[in-house]
Amino acid sequence: MTVPELPTSLSNDEILAIERPHESLMTYYILSSLAAGPFFPFVLVPLYFRYHTMRYRFSEEGVSMQWGVLFRKEINLTFARIQDIHLTSNFLERWLGLARIQIQTASGSSKAEMTIEGIRGFRPLRDFLYSRMRGARGLTGPPTPVSTKMPIADSAAPQTADLGDVAAALREAVFELQEIRRALEHGSKGGRNG
């Protein structure tokens, strides 16, 4: 079997008309549930109902997703709330011409608020979401180029730092703050006597 031909562009009307995942998603669910060996029916049944009840709604204001039979779940996101968009796919998904579009918000959770799966035109959809996200923030046009060097204020001599170094320092600071938080939480739980 060859890799399916993926749509390279979709019009806004075609994107706004997307309501259901592509049938390749069910194939992906079946093949991935086979990895559970003899327990595959227990893995496949919830995925079967997820596929058949999954609905998307794209509008000028945002995107919504719903699924479920016994436990119905619905997620509504406005474009203004979207902070980041990621495309992820494993080997099997790429083989089937699928990818997951993970949408993150500023909710404080490290995982995606919404994961759109089973869409063949995932790149045009990602670009559509990204352009709407930028438009909701008042940013228009293509992204402005960013310099990879940043001046550092110093009285002695002008210096520059690579943004990668700055990002690494920020990650280290976040890690240290998380460690301090854990220590404080641990100390407040263990230090109380009454």
GROMACS .gro file of C-alpha atoms in nm:
model
  194
    1MET     CA    1   0.000   0.000   0.000
    2THR     CA    2   0.128   0.346  -0.087
    3VAL     CA    3   0.107   0.658   0.126
    4PRO     CA    4  -0.221   0.836   0.043
    5GLU     CA    5  -0.219   1.167  -0.141
    6LEU     CA    6  -0.274   1.447   0.110
    7PRO     CA    7  -0.458   1.770   0.028
    8THR     CA    8  -0.208   2.054   0.012
    9SER     CA    9  -0.471   2.324   0.036
   10LEU     CA   10  -0.828   2.357   0.154
   11SER     CA   11  -1.051   2.658   0.112
   12ASN     CA   12  -1.202   2.823   0.418
   13ASP     CA   13  -1.542   2.688   0.313
   14GLU     CA   14  -1.402   2.333   0.296
   15ILE     CA   15  -1.249   2.369   0.642
   16LEU     CA   16  -1.567   2.516   0.789
   17ALA     CA   17  -1.757   2.218   0.640
   18ILE     CA   18  -1.547   1.954   0.823
   19GLU     CA   19  -1.770   1.773   1.071
   20ARG     CA   20  -1.639   1.417   1.095
   21PRO     CA   21  -1.301   1.246   1.101
   22HIS     CA   22  -1.180   1.063   0.793
   23GLU     CA   23  -1.250   0.687   0.779
   24SER     CA   24  -0.875   0.621   0.798
   25LEU     CA   25  -0.900   0.709   1.167
   26MET     CA   26  -1.108   0.396   1.229
   27THR     CA   27  -0.843   0.191   1.046
   28TYR     CA   28  -0.581   0.351   1.272
   29TYR     CA   29  -0.788   0.266   1.582
   30ILE     CA   30  -0.823  -0.098   1.472
   31LEU     CA   31  -0.455  -0.140   1.393
   32SER     CA   32  -0.339   0.032   1.711
   33SER     CA   33  -0.578  -0.172   1.929
   34LEU     CA   34  -0.428  -0.493   1.788
   35ALA     CA   35  -0.114  -0.402   1.984
   36ALA     CA   36  -0.307  -0.494   2.301
   37GLY     CA   37  -0.295  -0.860   2.193
   38PRO     CA   38  -0.580  -1.071   2.329
   39PHE     CA   39  -0.725  -0.764   2.506
   40PHE     CA   40  -0.777  -0.575   2.181
   41PRO     CA   41  -1.161  -0.588   2.203
   42PHE     CA   42  -1.144  -0.398   2.532
   43VAL     CA   43  -0.931  -0.133   2.365
   44LEU     CA   44  -1.124  -0.126   2.038
   45VAL     CA   45  -1.479  -0.085   2.174
   46PRO     CA   46  -1.422   0.262   2.331
   47LEU     CA   47  -1.227   0.372   2.022
   48TYR     CA   48  -1.510   0.248   1.798
   49PHE     CA   49  -1.765   0.460   1.984
   50ARG     CA   50  -1.525   0.755   1.997
   51TYR     CA   51  -1.486   0.744   1.618
   52HIS     CA   52  -1.859   0.712   1.547
   53THR     CA   53  -1.961   0.991   1.785
   54MET     CA   54  -1.676   1.235   1.714
   55ARG     CA   55  -1.794   1.563   1.566
   56TYR     CA   56  -1.607   1.883   1.481
   57ARG     CA   57  -1.744   2.231   1.425
   58PHE     CA   58  -1.524   2.506   1.283
   59SER     CA   59  -1.661   2.859   1.275
   60GLU     CA   60  -1.536   3.215   1.247
   61GLU     CA   61  -1.525   3.238   1.630
   62GLY     CA   62  -1.357   2.910   1.718
   63VAL     CA   63  -1.358   2.533   1.707
   64SER     CA   64  -1.555   2.274   1.900
   65MET     CA   65  -1.524   1.899   1.933
   66GLN     CA   66  -1.757   1.646   2.093
   67TRP     CA   67  -1.766   1.271   2.138
   68GLY     CA   68  -1.898   0.998   2.365
   69VAL     CA   69  -2.199   0.778   2.423
   70LEU     CA   70  -2.235   0.721   2.797
   71PHE     CA   71  -2.004   1.001   2.899
   72ARG     CA   72  -2.043   1.286   2.653
   73LYS     CA   73  -1.753   1.530   2.629
   74GLU     CA   74  -1.758   1.862   2.448
   75ILE     CA   75  -1.476   2.115   2.415
   76ASN     CA   76  -1.527   2.465   2.278
   77LEU     CA   77  -1.230   2.690   2.210
   78THR     CA   78  -1.236   3.042   2.077
   79PHE     CA   79  -0.944   3.144   1.858
   80ALA     CA   80  -0.844   3.407   2.116
   81ARG     CA   81  -0.780   3.133   2.377
   82ILE     CA   82  -0.547   2.928   2.155
   83GLN     CA   83  -0.183   2.967   2.256
   84ASP     CA   84  -0.004   2.698   2.057
   85ILE     CA   85  -0.073   2.445   1.780
   86HIS     CA   86   0.130   2.128   1.723
   87LEU     CA   87   0.116   1.856   1.458
   88THR     CA   88   0.211   1.507   1.576
   89SER     CA   89   0.198   1.173   1.405
   90ASN     CA   90   0.351   0.833   1.450
   91PHE     CA   91   0.458   0.596   1.174
   92LEU     CA   92   0.114   0.434   1.141
   93GLU     CA   93  -0.065   0.769   1.123
   94ARG     CA   94   0.175   0.894   0.855
   95TRP     CA   95   0.122   0.573   0.659
   96LEU     CA   96  -0.255   0.635   0.670
   97GLY     CA   97  -0.215   1.005   0.584
   98LEU     CA   98  -0.327   1.127   0.926
   99ALA     CA   99  -0.187   1.347   1.198
  100ARG     CA  100  -0.310   1.491   1.527
  101ILE     CA  101  -0.346   1.865   1.566
  102GLN     CA  102  -0.288   1.943   1.931
  103ILE     CA  103  -0.427   2.276   2.046
  104GLN     CA  104  -0.299   2.425   2.370
  105THR     CA  105  -0.445   2.710   2.569
  106ALA     CA  106  -0.320   2.904   2.869
  107SER     CA  107  -0.513   2.672   3.101
  108GLY     CA  108  -0.203   2.572   3.296
  109SER     CA  109  -0.217   2.211   3.182
  110SER     CA  110   0.089   2.069   3.012
  111LYS     CA  111  -0.118   1.857   2.774
  112ALA     CA  112  -0.328   1.978   2.485
  113GLU     CA  113  -0.673   2.117   2.559
  114MET     CA  114  -0.804   1.970   2.234
  115THR     CA  115  -0.662   1.713   1.994
  116ILE     CA  116  -0.815   1.708   1.647
  117GLU     CA  117  -0.755   1.371   1.487
  118GLY     CA  118  -0.861   1.193   1.172
  119ILE     CA  119  -0.832   1.489   0.934
  120ARG     CA  120  -0.655   1.430   0.601
  121GLY     CA  121  -0.590   1.798   0.530
  122PHE     CA  122  -0.413   1.851   0.861
  123ARG     CA  123  -0.155   2.103   0.735
  124PRO     CA  124  -0.410   2.340   0.574
  125LEU     CA  125  -0.628   2.302   0.885
  126ARG     CA  126  -0.334   2.385   1.110
  127ASP     CA  127  -0.258   2.691   0.896
  128PHE     CA  128  -0.626   2.796   0.911
  129LEU     CA  129  -0.627   2.766   1.291
  130TYR     CA  130  -0.298   2.951   1.316
  131SER     CA  131  -0.418   3.239   1.096
  132ARG     CA  132  -0.742   3.267   1.297
  133MET     CA  133  -0.545   3.258   1.623
  134ARG     CA  134  -0.323   3.542   1.498
  135GLY     CA  135  -0.626   3.737   1.374
  136ALA     CA  136  -0.798   3.704   1.712
  137ARG     CA  137  -0.492   3.869   1.870
  138GLY     CA  138  -0.485   4.151   1.617
  139LEU     CA  139  -0.177   4.013   1.442
  140THR     CA  140  -0.206   4.004   1.067
  141GLY     CA  141   0.017   3.901   0.785
  142PRO     CA  142   0.305   3.661   0.790
  143PRO     CA  143   0.506   3.622   1.109
  144THR     CA  144   0.772   3.888   1.145
  145PRO     CA  145   1.127   3.757   1.137
  146VAL     CA  146   1.292   3.741   1.476
  147SER     CA  147   1.660   3.798   1.531
  148THR     CA  148   1.839   3.506   1.690
  149LYS     CA  149   2.057   3.744   1.886
  150MET     CA  150   1.935   3.953   2.175
  151PRO     CA  151   2.130   4.243   2.329
  152ILE     CA  152   2.221   4.211   2.694
  153ALA     CA  153   2.234   4.530   2.896
  154ASP     CA  154   2.579   4.567   3.042
  155SER     CA  155   2.766   4.880   3.136
  156ALA     CA  156   3.104   4.745   3.019
  157ALA     CA  157   3.061   4.633   2.659
  158PRO     CA  158   2.769   4.550   2.429
  159GLN     CA  159   2.712   4.173   2.421
  160THR     CA  160   2.458   3.943   2.262
  161ALA     CA  161   2.309   3.616   2.383
  162ASP     CA  162   2.163   3.345   2.165
  163LEU     CA  163   1.788   3.296   2.218
  164GLY     CA  164   1.862   2.926   2.272
  165ASP     CA  165   2.076   3.021   2.574
  166VAL     CA  166   1.799   3.243   2.707
  167ALA     CA  167   1.542   2.965   2.659
  168ALA     CA  168   1.768   2.717   2.840
  169ALA     CA  169   1.811   2.960   3.130
  170LEU     CA  170   1.435   3.011   3.149
  171ARG     CA  171   1.373   2.634   3.148
  172GLU     CA  172   1.626   2.595   3.430
  173ALA     CA  173   1.456   2.873   3.628
  174VAL     CA  174   1.116   2.707   3.579
  175PHE     CA  175   1.259   2.375   3.696
  176GLU     CA  176   1.405   2.535   4.008
  177LEU     CA  177   1.076   2.711   4.083
  178GLN     CA  178   0.890   2.381   4.049
  179GLU     CA  179   1.137   2.219   4.292
  180ILE     CA  180   1.086   2.504   4.541
  181ARG     CA  181   0.709   2.464   4.507
  182ARG     CA  182   0.728   2.090   4.572
  183ALA     CA  183   0.950   2.148   4.874
  184LEU     CA  184   0.709   2.407   5.013
  185GLU     CA  185   0.408   2.182   4.955
  186HIS     CA  186   0.588   1.889   5.116
  187GLY     CA  187   0.694   2.105   5.410
  188SER     CA  188   0.342   2.242   5.465
  189LYS     CA  189   0.188   1.894   5.467
  190GLY     CA  190   0.450   1.740   5.695
  191GLY     CA  191   0.498   2.043   5.923
  192ARG     CA  192   0.139   2.080   6.047
  193ASN     CA  193   0.053   1.934   6.384
  194GLY     CA  194  -0.310   2.008   6.403
   0.00000   0.00000   0.00000
